[in-house]
Short mmCIF file of C-alpha atoms in Angstrom, two decimals:
data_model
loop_
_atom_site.label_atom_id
_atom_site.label_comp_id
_atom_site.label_asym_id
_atom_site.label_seq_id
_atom_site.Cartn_x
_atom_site.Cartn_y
_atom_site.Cartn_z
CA UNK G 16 43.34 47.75 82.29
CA UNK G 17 45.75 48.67 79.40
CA UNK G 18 44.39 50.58 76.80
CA UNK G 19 44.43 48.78 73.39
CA UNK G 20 46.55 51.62 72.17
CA UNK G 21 49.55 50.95 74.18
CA UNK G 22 49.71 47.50 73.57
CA UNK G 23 51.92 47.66 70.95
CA UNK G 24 54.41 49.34 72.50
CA UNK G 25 55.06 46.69 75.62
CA UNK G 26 57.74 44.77 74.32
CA UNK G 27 59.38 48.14 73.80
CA UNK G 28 58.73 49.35 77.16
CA UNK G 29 59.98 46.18 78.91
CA UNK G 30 63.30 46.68 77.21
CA UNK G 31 63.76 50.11 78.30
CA UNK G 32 65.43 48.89 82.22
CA UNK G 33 68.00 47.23 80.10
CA UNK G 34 69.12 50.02 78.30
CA UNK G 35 70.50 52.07 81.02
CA UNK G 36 74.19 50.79 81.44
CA UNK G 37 73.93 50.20 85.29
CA UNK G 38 76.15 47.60 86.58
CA UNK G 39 73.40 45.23 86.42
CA UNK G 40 72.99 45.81 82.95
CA UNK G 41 76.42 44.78 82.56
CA UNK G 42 76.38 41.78 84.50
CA UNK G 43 73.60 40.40 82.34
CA UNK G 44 75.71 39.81 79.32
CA UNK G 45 78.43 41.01 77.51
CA UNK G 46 79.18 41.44 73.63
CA UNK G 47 82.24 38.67 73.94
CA UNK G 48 83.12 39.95 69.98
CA UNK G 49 84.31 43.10 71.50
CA UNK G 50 86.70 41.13 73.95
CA UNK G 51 88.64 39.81 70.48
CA UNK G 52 91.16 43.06 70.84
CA UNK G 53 92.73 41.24 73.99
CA UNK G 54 93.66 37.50 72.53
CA UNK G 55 94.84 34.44 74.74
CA UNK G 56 97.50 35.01 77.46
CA UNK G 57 100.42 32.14 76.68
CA UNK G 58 101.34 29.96 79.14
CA UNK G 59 104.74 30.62 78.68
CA UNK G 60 106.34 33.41 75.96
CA UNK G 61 108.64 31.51 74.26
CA UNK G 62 111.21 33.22 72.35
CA UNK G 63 110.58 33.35 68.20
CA UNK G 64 113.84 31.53 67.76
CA UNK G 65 115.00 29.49 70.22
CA UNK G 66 111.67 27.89 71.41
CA UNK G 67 110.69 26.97 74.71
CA UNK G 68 113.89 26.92 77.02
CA UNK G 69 115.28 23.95 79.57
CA UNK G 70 114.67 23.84 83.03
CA UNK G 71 118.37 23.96 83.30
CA UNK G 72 118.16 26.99 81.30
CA UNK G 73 115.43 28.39 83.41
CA UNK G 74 116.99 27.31 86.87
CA UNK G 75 120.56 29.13 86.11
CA UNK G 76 118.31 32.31 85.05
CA UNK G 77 116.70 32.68 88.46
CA UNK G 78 119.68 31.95 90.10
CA UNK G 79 121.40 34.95 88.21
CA UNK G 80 118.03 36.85 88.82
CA UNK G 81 118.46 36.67 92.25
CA UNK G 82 122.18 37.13 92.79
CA UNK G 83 123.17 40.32 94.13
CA UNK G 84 127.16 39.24 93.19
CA UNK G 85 126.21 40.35 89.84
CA UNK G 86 126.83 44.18 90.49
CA UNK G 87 130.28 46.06 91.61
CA UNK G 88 129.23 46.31 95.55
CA UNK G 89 126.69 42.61 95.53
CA UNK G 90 124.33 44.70 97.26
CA UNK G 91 121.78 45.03 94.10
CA UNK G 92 120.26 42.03 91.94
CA UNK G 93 117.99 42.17 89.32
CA UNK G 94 115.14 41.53 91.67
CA UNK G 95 115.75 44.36 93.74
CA UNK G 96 113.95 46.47 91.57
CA UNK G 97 112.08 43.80 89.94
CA UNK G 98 111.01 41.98 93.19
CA UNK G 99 108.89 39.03 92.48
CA UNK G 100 107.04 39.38 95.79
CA UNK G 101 106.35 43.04 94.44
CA UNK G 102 104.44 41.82 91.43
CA UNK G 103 108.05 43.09 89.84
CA UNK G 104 108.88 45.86 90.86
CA UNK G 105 110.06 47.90 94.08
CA UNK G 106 107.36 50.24 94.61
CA UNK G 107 109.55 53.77 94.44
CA UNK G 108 109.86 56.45 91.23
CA UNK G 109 112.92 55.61 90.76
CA UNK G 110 115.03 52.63 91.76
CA UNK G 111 118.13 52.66 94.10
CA UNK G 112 121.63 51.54 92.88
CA UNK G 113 124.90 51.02 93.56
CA UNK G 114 126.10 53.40 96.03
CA UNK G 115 122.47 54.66 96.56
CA UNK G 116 122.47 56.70 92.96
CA UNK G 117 118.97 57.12 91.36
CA UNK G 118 117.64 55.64 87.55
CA UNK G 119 116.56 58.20 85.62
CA UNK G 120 113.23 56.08 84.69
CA UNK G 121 110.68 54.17 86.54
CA UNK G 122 111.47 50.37 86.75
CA UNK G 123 108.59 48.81 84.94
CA UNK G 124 107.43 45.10 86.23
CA UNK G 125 109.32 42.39 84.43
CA UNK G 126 105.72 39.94 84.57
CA UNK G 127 104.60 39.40 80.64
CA UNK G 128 107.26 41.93 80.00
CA UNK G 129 108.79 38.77 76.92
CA UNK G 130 105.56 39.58 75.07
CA UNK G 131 106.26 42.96 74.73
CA UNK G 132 107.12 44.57 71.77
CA UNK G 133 110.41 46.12 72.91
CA UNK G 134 112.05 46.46 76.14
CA UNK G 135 112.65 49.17 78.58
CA UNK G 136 110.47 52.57 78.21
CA UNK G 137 112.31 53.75 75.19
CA UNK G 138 112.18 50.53 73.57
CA UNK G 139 116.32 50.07 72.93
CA UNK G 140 116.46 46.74 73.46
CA UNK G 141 114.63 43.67 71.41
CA UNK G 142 114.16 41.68 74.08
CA UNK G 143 114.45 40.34 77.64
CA UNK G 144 117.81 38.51 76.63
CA UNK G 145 118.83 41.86 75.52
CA UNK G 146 117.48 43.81 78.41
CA UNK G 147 119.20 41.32 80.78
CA UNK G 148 122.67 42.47 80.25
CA UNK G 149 122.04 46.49 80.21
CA UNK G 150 121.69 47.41 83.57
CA UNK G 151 124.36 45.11 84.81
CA UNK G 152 126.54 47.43 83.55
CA UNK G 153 124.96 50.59 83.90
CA UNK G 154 126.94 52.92 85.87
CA UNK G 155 124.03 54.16 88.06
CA UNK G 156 122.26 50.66 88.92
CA UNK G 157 124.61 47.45 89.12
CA UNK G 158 127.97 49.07 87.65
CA UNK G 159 129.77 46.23 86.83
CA UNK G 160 133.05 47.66 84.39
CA UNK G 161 132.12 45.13 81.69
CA UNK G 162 131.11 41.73 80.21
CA UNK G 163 134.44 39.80 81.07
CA UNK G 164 134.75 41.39 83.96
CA UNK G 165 130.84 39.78 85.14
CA UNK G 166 131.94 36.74 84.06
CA UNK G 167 135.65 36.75 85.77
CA UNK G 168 133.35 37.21 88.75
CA UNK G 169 130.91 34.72 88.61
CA UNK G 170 133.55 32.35 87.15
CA UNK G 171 135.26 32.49 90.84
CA UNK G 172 132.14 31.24 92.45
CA UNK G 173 131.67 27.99 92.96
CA UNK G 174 128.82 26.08 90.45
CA UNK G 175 128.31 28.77 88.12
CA UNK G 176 130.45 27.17 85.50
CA UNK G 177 128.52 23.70 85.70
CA UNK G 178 125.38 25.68 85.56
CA UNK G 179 125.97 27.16 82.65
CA UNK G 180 127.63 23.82 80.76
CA UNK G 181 124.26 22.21 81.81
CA UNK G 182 121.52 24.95 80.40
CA UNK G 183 123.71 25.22 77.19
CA UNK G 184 125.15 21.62 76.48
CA UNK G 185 125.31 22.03 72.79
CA UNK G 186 127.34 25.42 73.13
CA UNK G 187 131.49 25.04 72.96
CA UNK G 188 131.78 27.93 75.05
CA UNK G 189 128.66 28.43 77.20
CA UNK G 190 130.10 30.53 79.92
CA UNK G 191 129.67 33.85 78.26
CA UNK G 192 127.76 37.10 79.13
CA UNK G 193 125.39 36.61 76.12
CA UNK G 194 124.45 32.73 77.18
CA UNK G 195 124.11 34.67 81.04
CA UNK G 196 121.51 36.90 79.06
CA UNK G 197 119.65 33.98 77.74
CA UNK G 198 119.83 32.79 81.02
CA UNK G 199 117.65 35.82 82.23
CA UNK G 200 115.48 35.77 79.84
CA UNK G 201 114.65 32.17 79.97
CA UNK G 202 113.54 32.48 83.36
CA UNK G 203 112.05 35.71 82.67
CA UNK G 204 109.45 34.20 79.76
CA UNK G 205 107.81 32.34 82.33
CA UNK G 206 106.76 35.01 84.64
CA UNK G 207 103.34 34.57 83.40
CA UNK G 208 100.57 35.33 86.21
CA UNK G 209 96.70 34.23 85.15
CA UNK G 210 93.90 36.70 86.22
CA UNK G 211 90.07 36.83 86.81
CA UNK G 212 89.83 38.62 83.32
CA UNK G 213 91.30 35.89 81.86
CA UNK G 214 88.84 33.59 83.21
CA UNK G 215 86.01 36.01 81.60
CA UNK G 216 87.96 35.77 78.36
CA UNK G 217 88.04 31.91 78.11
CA UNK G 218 83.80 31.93 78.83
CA UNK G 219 83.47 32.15 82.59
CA UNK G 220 80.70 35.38 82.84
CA UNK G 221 80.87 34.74 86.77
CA UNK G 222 84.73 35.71 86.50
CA UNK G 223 83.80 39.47 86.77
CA UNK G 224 81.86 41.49 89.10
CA UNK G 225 78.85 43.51 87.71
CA UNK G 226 81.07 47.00 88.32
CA UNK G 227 83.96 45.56 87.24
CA UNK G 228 81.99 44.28 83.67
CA UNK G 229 80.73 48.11 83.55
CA UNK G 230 84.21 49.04 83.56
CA UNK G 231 85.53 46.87 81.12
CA UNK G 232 82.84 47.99 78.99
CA UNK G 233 84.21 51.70 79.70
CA UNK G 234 87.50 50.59 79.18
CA UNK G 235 86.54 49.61 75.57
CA UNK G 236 83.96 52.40 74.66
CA UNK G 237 86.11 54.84 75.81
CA UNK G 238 89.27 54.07 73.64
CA UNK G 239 91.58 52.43 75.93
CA UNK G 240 91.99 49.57 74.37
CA UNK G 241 93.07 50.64 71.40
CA UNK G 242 96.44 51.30 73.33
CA UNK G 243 96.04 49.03 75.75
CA UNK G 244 95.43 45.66 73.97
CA UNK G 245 96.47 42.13 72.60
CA UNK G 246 97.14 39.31 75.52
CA UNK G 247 99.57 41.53 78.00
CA UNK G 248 96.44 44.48 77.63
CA UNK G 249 99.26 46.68 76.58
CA UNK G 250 102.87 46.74 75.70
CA UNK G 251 102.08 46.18 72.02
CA UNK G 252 103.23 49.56 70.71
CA UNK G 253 104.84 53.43 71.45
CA UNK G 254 102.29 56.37 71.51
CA UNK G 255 103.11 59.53 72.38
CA UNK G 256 102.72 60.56 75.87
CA UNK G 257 100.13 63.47 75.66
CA UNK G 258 98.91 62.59 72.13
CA UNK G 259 95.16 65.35 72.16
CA UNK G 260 96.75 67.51 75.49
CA UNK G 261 99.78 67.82 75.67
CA UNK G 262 101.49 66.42 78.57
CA UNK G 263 102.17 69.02 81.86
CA UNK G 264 105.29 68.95 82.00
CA UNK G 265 107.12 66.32 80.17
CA UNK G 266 110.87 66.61 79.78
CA UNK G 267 112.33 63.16 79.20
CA UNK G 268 112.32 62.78 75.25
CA UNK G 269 111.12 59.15 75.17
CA UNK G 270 112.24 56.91 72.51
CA UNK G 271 113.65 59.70 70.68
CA UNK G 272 116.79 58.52 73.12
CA UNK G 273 116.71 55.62 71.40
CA UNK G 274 116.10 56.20 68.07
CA UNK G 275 117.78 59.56 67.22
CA UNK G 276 114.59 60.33 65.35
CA UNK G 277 113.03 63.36 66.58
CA UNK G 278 109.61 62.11 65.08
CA UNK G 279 109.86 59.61 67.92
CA UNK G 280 109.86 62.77 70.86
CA UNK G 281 107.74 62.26 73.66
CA UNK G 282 106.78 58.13 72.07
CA UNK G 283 106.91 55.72 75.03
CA UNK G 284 106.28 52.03 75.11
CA UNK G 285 102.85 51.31 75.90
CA UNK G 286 102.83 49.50 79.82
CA UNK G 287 101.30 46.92 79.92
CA UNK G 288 98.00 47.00 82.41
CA UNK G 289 98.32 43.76 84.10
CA UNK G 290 99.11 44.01 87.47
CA UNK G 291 98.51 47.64 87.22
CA UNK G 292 96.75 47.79 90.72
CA UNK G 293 100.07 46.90 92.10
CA UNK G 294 102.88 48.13 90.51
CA UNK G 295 102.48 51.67 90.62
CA UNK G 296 103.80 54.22 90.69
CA UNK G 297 103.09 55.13 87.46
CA UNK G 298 104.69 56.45 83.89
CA UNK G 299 108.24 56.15 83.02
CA UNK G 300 108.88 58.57 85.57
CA UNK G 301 106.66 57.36 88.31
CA UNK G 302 105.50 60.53 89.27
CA UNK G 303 101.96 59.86 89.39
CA UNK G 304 101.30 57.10 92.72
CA UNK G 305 97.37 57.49 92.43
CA UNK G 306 95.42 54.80 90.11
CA UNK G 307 92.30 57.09 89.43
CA UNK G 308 94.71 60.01 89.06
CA UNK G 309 96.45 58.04 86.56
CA UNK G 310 92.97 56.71 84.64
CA UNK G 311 91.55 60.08 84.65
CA UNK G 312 94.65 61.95 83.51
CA UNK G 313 95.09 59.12 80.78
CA UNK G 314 91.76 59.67 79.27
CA UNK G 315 92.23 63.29 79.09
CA UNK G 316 95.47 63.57 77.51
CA UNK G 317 95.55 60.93 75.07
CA UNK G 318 91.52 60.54 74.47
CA UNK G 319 90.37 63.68 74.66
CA UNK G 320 87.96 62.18 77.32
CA UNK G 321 86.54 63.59 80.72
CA UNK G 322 85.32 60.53 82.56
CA UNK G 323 83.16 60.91 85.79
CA UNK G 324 84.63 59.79 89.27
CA UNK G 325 82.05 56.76 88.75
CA UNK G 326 83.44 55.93 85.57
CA UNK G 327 86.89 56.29 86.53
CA UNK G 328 85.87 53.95 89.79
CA UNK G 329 84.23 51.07 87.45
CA UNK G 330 87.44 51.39 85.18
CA UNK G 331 89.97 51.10 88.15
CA UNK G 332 87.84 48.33 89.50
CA UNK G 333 87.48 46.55 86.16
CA UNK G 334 91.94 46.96 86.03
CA UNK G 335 91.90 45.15 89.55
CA UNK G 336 90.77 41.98 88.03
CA UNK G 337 94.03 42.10 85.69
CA UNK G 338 95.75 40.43 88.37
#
């Protein structure tokens, strides 16, 4: 019999299993106002000023995508170190060129990469138009000698010409390096991949696994997010790599590069997280190939955090449902 003392205190004492923070505590419910730091993945990222492309437009960009004849050897095209079978990238620290010569970054995956802020690590170009045309002339990747000299090229292959005339009707002269750019880009701003997490996000609580709820809850507690945000769960901003601990070490200056400024030392643009599980290695230098190395490490050097090997498991299990 219960003493007429403790009855009070039931409905406090039934509540206590629920305040533990196991996984099934997570998969009861979650607090959806927290999930408003992540926002609505697009369908497709159309670009501020020239709207959503043509499938034309599109078409001729995955063409030129694919095309190796776009570097000085054709034995490199955009997707070899972007491979879309790779979830965008190739897998290695640093990716191979012409002639075998090594980048001097990590090539990032080009999925969401239109939503992003800036492009490439050090943020020096605006955009994916932008970013389409640097490494075709880079020296160490595709090392084509310049702009007409792309376009003498493709103009001696049969169809390119029409191509271009039909993705860019209204231009006088559409066969130009900057309209090849666009091109890219188009095709580029649909590489849009849909996840389990954003199934949670539009309502769906069955979307995520109890440990993987637990870690998106870490995730958030813990301060990732508040790098790591907005629909792309990432590429939103530049922090500084090693922002509480500094960063073992770091040599490559980071946007500085860029920038000139030498407040910007050591700032990198923020990856994007989806896809993570698969498009490692990681950092702009690729040096770390380990996911839970990478979590862990994270947490210490830029939240001043020391996460348990369970809570770095429930956060790398919560990442895999980012695609």
């Amino acid at each position: 019999m219960t003493p007429l003392r403790l009855l009070p205190l039931l409905p406090l004492l039934l509540l206590l299993p629920a305040c533990g923070g196991s996984e099934e505590d997570a998969a009861a419910g979650f607090d959806r106002a927290r999930l408003a730091v992540f926002g609505e993945l697009p369908e497709f990222i159309e670009h501020p000023e020239y709207g959503r492309p043509s499938e034309a437009m599109i078409r001729l960009g995955e063409k030129l995508y694919r095309d190796p004849r776009l570097s000085a050897d054709d034995s490199i095209s955009c997707n070899s170190c972007h491979d879309l079978d790779r979830a965008g990238v190739d897998g290695k620290p640093f990716s191979e060129g012409v002639g075998g010569q090594l980048g001097g970054r990590n090539a990032p995956t080009v999925f969401h990469a239109a939503g992003h802020v800036a492009q490439f690590w050090d943020g020096r170009a605006a955009d994916v138009e932008e970013q389409a045309k640097g490494p075709i002339l880079n020296p160490v990747e595709m090392a084509m000698e310049s702009p007409e000299a792309v376009m003498a090229k493709l103009g001696g292959i049969p169809g390119y010409r029409e191509a271009f005339a039909e993705a860019f009707p209204d231009d006088p002269e559409p066969f130009t390096y900057d309209n090849l750019g666009r091109a890219i880009g188009a095709f580029e701003r649909g590489l849009v991949v849909r996840s389990a997490f954003d199934e949670f996000l539009a309502g769906d609580d069955d979307a995520l696994t109890p440990q993987q709820k637990e870690g998106l809850d870490l995730f958030l507690s813990t301060g990732c997010a508040s790098c790591h945000n907005g629909p792309y769960v990432g590429g939103g901003s530049f922090r500084k790599l090693g922002e509480v601990e500094p960063w073992p070490g770091l040599t490559d200056n980071g946007r500085m590069e860029a920038t000139g400024n030498e407040a910007d030392r050591y700032f990198f643009k923020v990856p994007s997280l989806r896809l993570i599980t698969r498009t490692g290695p990681y950092l702009h230098d690729g040096s770390i190939a380990d996911l839970r190395e990478m979590i862990r490490k994270m947490a210490r050097h830029q939240l001043g955090v020391e996460l348990s090997d369970d809570q770095v498991d429930s956060i790398a299990v919560f990442l895999g449902s980012l695609g």
